[in-house]
Tab-separated table of C-alpha atoms in Angstrom:
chain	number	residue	atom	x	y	z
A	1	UNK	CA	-13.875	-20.486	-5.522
A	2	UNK	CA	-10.660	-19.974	-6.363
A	3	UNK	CA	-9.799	-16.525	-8.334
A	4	UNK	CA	-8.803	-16.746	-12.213
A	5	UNK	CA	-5.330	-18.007	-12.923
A	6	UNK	CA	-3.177	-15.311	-14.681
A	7	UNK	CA	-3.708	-16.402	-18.486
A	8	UNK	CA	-1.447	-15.600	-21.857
A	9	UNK	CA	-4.308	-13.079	-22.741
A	10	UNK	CA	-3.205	-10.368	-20.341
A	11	UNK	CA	-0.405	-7.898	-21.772
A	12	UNK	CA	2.399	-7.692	-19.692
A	13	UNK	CA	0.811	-3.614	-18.125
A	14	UNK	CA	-2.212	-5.450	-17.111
A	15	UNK	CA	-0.495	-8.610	-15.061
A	16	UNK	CA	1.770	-5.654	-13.263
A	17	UNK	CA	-1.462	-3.482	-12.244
A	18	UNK	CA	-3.451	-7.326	-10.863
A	19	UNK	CA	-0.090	-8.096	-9.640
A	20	UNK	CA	0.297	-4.746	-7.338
A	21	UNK	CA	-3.145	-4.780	-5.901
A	22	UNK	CA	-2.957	-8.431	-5.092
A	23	UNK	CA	0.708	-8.169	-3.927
A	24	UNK	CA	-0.527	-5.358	-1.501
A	25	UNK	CA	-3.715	-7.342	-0.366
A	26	UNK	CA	-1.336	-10.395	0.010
A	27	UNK	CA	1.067	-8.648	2.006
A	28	UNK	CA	-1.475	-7.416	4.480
A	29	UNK	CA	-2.760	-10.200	4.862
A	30	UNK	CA	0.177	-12.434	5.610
A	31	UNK	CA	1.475	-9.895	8.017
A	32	UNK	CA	-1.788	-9.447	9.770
A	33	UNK	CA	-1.361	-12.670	11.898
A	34	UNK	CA	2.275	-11.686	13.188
A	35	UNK	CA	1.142	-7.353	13.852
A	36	UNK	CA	2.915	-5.623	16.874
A	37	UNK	CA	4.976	-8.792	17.051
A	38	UNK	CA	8.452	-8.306	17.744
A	39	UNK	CA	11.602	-9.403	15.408
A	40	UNK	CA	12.312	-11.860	18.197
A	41	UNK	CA	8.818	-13.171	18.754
A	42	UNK	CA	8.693	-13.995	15.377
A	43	UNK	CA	11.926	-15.716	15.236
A	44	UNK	CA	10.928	-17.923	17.883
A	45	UNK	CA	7.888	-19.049	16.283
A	46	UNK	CA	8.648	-19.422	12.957
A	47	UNK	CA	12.567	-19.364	12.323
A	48	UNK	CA	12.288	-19.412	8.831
A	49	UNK	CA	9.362	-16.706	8.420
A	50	UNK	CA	5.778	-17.522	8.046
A	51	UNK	CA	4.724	-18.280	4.796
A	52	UNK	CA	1.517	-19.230	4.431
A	53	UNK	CA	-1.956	-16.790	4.658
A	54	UNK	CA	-3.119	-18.035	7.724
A	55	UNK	CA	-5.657	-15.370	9.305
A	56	UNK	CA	-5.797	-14.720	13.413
A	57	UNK	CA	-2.984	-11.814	14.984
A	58	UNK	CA	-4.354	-9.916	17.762
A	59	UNK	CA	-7.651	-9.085	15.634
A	60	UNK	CA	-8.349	-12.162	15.263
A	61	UNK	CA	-8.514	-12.180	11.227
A	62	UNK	CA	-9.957	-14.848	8.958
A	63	UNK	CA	-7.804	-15.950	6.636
A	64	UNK	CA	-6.917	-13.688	3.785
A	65	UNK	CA	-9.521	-11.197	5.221
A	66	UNK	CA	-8.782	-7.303	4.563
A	67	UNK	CA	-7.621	-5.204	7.256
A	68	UNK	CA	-7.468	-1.354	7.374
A	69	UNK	CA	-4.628	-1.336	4.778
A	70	UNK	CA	-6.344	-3.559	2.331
A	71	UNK	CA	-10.312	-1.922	2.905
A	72	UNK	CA	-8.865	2.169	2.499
A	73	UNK	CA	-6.447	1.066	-0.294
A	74	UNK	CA	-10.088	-0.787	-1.969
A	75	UNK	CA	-11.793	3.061	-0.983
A	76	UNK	CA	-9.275	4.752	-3.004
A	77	UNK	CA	-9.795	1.565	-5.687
A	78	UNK	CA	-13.434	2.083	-6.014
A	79	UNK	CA	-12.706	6.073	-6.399
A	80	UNK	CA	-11.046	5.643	-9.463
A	81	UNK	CA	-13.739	3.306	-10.861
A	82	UNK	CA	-16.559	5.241	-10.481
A	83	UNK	CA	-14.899	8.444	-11.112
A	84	UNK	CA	-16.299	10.741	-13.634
A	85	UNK	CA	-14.852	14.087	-15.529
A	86	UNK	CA	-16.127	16.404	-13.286
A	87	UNK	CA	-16.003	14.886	-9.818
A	88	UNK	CA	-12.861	15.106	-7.347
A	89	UNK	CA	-10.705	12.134	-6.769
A	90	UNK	CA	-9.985	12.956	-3.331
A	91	UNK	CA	-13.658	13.567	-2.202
A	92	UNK	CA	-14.770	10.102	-3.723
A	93	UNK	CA	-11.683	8.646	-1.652
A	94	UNK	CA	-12.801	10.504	1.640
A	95	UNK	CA	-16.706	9.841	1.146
A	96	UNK	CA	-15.503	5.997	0.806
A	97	UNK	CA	-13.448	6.191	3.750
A	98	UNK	CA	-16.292	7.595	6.016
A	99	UNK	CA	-18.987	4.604	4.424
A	100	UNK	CA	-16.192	2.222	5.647
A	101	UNK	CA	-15.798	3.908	8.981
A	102	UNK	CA	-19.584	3.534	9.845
A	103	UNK	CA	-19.908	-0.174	8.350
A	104	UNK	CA	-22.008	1.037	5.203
A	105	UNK	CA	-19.008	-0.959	3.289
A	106	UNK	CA	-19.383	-3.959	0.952
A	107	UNK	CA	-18.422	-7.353	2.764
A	108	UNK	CA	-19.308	-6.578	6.461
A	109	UNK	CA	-21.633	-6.311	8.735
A	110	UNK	CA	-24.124	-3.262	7.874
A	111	UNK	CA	-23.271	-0.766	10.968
A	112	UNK	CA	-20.595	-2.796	11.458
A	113	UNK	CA	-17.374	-0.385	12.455
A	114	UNK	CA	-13.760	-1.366	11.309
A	115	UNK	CA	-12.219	-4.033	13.918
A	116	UNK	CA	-8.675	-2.061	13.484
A	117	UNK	CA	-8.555	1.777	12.631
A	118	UNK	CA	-5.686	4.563	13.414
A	119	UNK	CA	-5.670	7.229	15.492
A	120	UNK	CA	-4.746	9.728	12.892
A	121	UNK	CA	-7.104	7.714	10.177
A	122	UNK	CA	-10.082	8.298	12.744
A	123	UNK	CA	-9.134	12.075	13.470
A	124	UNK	CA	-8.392	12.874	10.111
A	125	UNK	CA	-11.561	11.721	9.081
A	126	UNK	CA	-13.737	13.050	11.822
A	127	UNK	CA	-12.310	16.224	10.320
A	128	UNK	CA	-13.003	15.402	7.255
A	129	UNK	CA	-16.878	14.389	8.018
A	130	UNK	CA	-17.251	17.929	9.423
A	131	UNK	CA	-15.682	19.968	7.163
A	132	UNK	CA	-16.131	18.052	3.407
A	133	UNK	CA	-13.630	19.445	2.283
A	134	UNK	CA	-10.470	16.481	1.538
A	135	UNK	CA	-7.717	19.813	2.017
A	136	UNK	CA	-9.089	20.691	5.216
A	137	UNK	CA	-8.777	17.814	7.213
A	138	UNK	CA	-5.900	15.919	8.537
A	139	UNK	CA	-4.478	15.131	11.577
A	140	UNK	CA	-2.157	17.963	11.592
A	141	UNK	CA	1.702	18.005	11.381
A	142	UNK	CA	3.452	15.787	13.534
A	143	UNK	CA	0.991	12.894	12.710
A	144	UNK	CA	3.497	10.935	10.376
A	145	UNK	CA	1.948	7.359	10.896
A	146	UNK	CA	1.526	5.155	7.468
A	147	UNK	CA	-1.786	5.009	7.109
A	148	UNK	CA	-1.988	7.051	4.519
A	149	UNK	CA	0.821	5.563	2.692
A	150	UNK	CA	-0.724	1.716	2.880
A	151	UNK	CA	-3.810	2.937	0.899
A	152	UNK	CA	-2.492	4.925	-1.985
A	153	UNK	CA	-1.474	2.723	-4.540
A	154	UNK	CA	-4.187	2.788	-7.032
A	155	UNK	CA	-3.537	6.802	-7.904
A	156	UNK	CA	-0.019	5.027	-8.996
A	157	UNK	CA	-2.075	2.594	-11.335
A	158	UNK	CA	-4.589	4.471	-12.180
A	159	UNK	CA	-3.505	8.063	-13.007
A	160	UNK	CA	-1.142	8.533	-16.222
A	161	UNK	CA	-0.580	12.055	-16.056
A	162	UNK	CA	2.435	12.795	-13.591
A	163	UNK	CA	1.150	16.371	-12.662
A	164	UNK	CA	-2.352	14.626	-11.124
A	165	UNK	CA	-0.479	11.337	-10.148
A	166	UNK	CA	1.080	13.773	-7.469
A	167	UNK	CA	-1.438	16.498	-6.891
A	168	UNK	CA	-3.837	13.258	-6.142
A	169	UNK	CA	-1.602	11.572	-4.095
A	170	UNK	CA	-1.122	14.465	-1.870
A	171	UNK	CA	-4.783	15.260	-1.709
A	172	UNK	CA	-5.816	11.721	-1.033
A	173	UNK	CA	-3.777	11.338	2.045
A	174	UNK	CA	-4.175	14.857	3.234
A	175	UNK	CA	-7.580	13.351	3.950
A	176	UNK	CA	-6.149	12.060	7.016
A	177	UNK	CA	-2.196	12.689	7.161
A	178	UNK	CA	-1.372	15.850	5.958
A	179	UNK	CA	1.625	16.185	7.878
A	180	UNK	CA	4.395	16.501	4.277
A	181	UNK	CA	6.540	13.014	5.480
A	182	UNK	CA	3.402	11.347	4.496
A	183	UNK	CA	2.293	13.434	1.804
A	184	UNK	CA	4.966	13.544	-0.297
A	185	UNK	CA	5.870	9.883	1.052
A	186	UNK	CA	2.211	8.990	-1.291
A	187	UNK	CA	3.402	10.719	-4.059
A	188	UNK	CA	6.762	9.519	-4.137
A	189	UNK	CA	5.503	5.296	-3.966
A	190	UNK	CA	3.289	6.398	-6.586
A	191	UNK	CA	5.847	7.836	-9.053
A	192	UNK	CA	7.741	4.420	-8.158
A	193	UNK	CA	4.299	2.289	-8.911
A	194	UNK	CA	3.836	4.281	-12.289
A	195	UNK	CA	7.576	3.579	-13.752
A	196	UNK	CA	7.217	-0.416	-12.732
A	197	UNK	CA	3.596	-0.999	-14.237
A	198	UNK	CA	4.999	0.205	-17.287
A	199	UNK	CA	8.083	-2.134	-16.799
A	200	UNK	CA	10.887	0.039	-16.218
A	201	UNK	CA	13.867	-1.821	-13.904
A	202	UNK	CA	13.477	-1.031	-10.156
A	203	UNK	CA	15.974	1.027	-9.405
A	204	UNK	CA	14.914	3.582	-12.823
A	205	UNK	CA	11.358	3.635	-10.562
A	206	UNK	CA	13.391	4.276	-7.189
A	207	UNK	CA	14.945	7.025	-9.045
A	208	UNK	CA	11.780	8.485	-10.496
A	209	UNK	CA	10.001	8.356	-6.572
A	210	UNK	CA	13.854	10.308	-5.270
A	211	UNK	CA	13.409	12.859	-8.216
A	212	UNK	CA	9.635	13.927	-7.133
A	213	UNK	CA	10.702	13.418	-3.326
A	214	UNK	CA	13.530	16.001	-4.146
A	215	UNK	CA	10.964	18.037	-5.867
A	216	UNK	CA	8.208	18.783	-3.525
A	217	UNK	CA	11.006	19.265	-0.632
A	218	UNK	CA	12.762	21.393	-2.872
A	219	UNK	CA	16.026	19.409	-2.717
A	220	UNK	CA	17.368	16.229	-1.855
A	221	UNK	CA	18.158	16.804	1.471
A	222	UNK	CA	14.416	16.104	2.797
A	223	UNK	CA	13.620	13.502	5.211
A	224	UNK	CA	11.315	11.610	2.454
A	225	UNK	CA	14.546	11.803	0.100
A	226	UNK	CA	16.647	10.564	3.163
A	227	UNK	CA	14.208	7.601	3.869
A	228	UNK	CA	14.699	6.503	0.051
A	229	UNK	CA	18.523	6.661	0.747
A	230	UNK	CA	17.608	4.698	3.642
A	231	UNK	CA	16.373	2.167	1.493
A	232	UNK	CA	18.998	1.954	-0.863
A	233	UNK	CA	21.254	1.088	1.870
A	234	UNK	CA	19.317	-1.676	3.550
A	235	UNK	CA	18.832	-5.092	2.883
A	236	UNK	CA	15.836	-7.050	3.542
A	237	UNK	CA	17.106	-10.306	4.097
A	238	UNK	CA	19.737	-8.820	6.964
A	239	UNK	CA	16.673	-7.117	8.767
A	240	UNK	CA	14.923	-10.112	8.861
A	241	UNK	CA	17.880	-12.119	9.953
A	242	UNK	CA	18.828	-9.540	12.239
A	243	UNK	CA	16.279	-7.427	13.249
A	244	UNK	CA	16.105	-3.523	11.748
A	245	UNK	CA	19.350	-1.587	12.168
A	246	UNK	CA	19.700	1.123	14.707
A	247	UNK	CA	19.012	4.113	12.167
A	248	UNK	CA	15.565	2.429	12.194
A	249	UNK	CA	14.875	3.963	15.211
A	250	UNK	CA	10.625	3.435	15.710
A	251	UNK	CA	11.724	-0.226	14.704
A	252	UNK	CA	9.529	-0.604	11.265
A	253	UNK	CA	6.232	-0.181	13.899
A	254	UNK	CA	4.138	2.331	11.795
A	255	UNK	CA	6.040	5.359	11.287
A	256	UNK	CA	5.985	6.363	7.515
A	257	UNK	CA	9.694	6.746	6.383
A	258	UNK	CA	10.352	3.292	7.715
A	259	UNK	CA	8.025	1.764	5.683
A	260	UNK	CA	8.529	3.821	2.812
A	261	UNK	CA	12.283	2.745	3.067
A	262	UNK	CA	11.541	-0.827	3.986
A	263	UNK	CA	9.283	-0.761	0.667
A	264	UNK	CA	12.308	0.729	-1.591
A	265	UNK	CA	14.384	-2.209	0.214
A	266	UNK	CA	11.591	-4.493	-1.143
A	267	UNK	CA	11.477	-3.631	-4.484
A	268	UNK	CA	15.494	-3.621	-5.216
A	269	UNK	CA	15.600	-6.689	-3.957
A	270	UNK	CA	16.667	-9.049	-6.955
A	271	UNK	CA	14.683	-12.632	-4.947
A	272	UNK	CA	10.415	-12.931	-6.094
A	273	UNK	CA	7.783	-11.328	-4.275
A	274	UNK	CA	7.349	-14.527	-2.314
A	275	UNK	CA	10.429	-14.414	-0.467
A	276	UNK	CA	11.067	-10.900	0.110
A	277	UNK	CA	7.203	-10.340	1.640
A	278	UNK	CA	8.200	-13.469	4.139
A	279	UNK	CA	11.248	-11.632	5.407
A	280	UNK	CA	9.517	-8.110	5.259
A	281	UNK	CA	6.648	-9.809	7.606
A	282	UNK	CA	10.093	-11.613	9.861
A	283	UNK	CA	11.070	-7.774	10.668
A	284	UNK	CA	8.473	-7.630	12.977
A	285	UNK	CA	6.317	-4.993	14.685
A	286	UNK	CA	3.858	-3.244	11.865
A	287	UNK	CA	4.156	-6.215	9.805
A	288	UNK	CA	0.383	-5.859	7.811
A	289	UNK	CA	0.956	-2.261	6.395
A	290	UNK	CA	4.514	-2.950	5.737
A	291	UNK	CA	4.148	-6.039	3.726
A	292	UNK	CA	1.472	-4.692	1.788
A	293	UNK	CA	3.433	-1.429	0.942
A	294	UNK	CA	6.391	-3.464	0.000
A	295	UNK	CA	4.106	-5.904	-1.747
A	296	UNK	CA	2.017	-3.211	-3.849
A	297	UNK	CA	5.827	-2.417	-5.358
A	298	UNK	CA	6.597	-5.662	-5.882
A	299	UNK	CA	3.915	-7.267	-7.384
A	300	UNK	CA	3.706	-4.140	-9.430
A	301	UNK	CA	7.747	-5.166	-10.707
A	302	UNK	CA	7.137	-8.846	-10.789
A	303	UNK	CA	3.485	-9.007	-12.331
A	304	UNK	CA	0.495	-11.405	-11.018
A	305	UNK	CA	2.033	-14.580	-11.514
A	306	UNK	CA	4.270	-13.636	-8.711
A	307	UNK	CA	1.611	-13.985	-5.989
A	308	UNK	CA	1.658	-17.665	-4.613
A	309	UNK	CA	-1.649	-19.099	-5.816
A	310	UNK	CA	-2.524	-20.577	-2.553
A	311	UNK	CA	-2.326	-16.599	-1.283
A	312	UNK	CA	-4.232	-15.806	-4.137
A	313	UNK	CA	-6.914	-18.356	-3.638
A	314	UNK	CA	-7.619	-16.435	-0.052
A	315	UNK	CA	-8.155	-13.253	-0.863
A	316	UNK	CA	-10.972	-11.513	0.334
A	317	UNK	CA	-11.677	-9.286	-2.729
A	318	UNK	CA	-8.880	-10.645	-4.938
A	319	UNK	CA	-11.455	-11.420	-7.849
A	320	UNK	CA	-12.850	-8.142	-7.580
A	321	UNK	CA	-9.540	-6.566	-7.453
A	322	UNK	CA	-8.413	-8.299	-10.889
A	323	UNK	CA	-11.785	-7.552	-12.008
A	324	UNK	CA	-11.636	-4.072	-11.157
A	325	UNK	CA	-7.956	-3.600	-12.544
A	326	UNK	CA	-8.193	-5.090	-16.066
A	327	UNK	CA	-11.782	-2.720	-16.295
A	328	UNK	CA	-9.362	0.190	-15.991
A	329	UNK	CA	-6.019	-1.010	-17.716
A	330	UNK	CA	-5.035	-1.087	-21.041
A	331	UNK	CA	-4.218	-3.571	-23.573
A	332	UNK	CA	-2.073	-1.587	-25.297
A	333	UNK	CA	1.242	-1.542	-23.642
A	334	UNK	CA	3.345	-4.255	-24.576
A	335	UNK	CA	6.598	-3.433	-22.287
């Protein structure tokens, strides 16, 4: 069955926070059947970009089925759902991410293990199953992968103070990546996701993410301050004409301040979701995690109605994302 249409009845806050977690789920999922692919591969194959959810990629996916990105980000989801006063954010998030490890996770297989998991996801959370303790795990400095930075969007949607949007942020992907490009990477996106659900222009929530990048690397000369720059610079549709320029050196194929920079690109991009995920996908190489990155911004800027409805009607756990993010948002903002 298809998922609900977006209706008048949602406030404009509401259709922002749907429209991020779907845009991220769609993103993932488009890019999932193009991963490790290269810039010319893709080219080849689909000269105008792919633009239709259509499952397979070297995992073999169903159609609009979660991968990695989408299942953590949905751990981190059901965190802040069931969270109550007392208990800590981050050890909900890391308890979630060990039931989906060992298959104990809605919508597979019981003892099922993920088809697709990290290196640093899978040491980080060994860690993390020995010690309990979400600040003393990781996979250690030099670990600066994004798999930390695919799954933290709902602290961004979910947490109104600023102080705990960052100290969360941190914490949640110190579960796994502690190394600081990814760390402050997390809380930067999720200062960005907090100024666009409440409908501030893009570039006001690029400056908000710069301003807490400069702050935790105590000055603007940091590399996750740099990778924004990055970002500014870059244009979406030339990479995906193109190919990603040389400063891109790792080629957009997993390392975090690509795809944080790739994801600013994204969201100052003045074209719809729709076209700017294609072309993020028609850059090639790590094309799941950053299309949903990119996609968590910019359905968070452009709201639900954004997402294609024939993406939407093949998502995996797009009703019980809506569900999930109307339970937790607010009527009351009218921006």
């Amino acid at each position: 069955m298809a998922p609900p249409r977006p209706t008048t009845t949602l406030s404009p806050r509401q259709s922002r926070v749907v429209g991020a977690l779907l845009g991220l789920h769609a993103g993932d999922s488009l890019g999932a059947t193009l991963e490790f692919e290269s810039h010319a591969a893709i080219a080849s194959r689909y000269p105008n970009g792919l633009r239709q959810i259509v499952g397979g990629g070297p995992f073999s996916w169903p159609a609009g089925h979660a991968t990695d990105d989408t299942d953590m980000a949905r751990g981190v989801l059901l965190a802040y759902r069931d969270v109550k006063p007392r208990d800590d954010i981050a050890r909900l998030a890391g308890d979630n991410f060990l039931k989906w490890q060992c298959g104990e996770w809605p919508g597979r297989t019981p003892g099922s293990p993920p088809v697709d998991i990290g290196l640093a996801t899978a040491t980080g959370l060994e860690r993390y199953r020995e010690s309990g303790d979400p600040d003393r795990a990781g996979a250690g400095e030099g670990s600066a992968g994004n798999g930390s930075l695919m799954r933290c969007l709902p602290t961004g949607l979910f947490q109104p103070d600023g102080e705990k949007l960052m100290e969360e942020s941190v914490r949640i992907s110190r579960i796994t990546h502690d190394d600081s490009r990814c760390t402050v990477s997390c809380a930067a996106y999720n200062a960005m996701v907090a100024e666009l659900i409440d409908g501030r222009p893009a570039d006001e929530a690029v400056r908000a993410g710069e301003a807490l990048a400069a702050r935790l690397e105590n000055g603007d000369d940091g590399p996750v301050h740099a990778a924004m720059a990055t970002g500014r610079r870059v244009q979406v549709a030339d990479m995906a004409r193109r190919g990603p320029p040389a400063e891109m050196r790792g080629q957009c194929s997993g390392y975090v301040l690509e795809t944080l920079a790739l994801a600013v690109a994204a969201v100052l991009d003045g074209r719809g979701l729709e076209d700017v995920l294609v072309d993020v996908v028609r850059i090639g190489k790590d094309t799941d995690t950053n299309a949903a990155v990119a996609g968590g911004l910019l359905g968070a800027r452009d709201g639900e109605g954004a997402i294609p409805a024939a993406w939407r009607e093949k998502l995996q756990f797009g009703d019980e994302f809506r569900e999930i993010a109307l339970a937790l948002t607010t009527t009351t903002t009218t921006k």
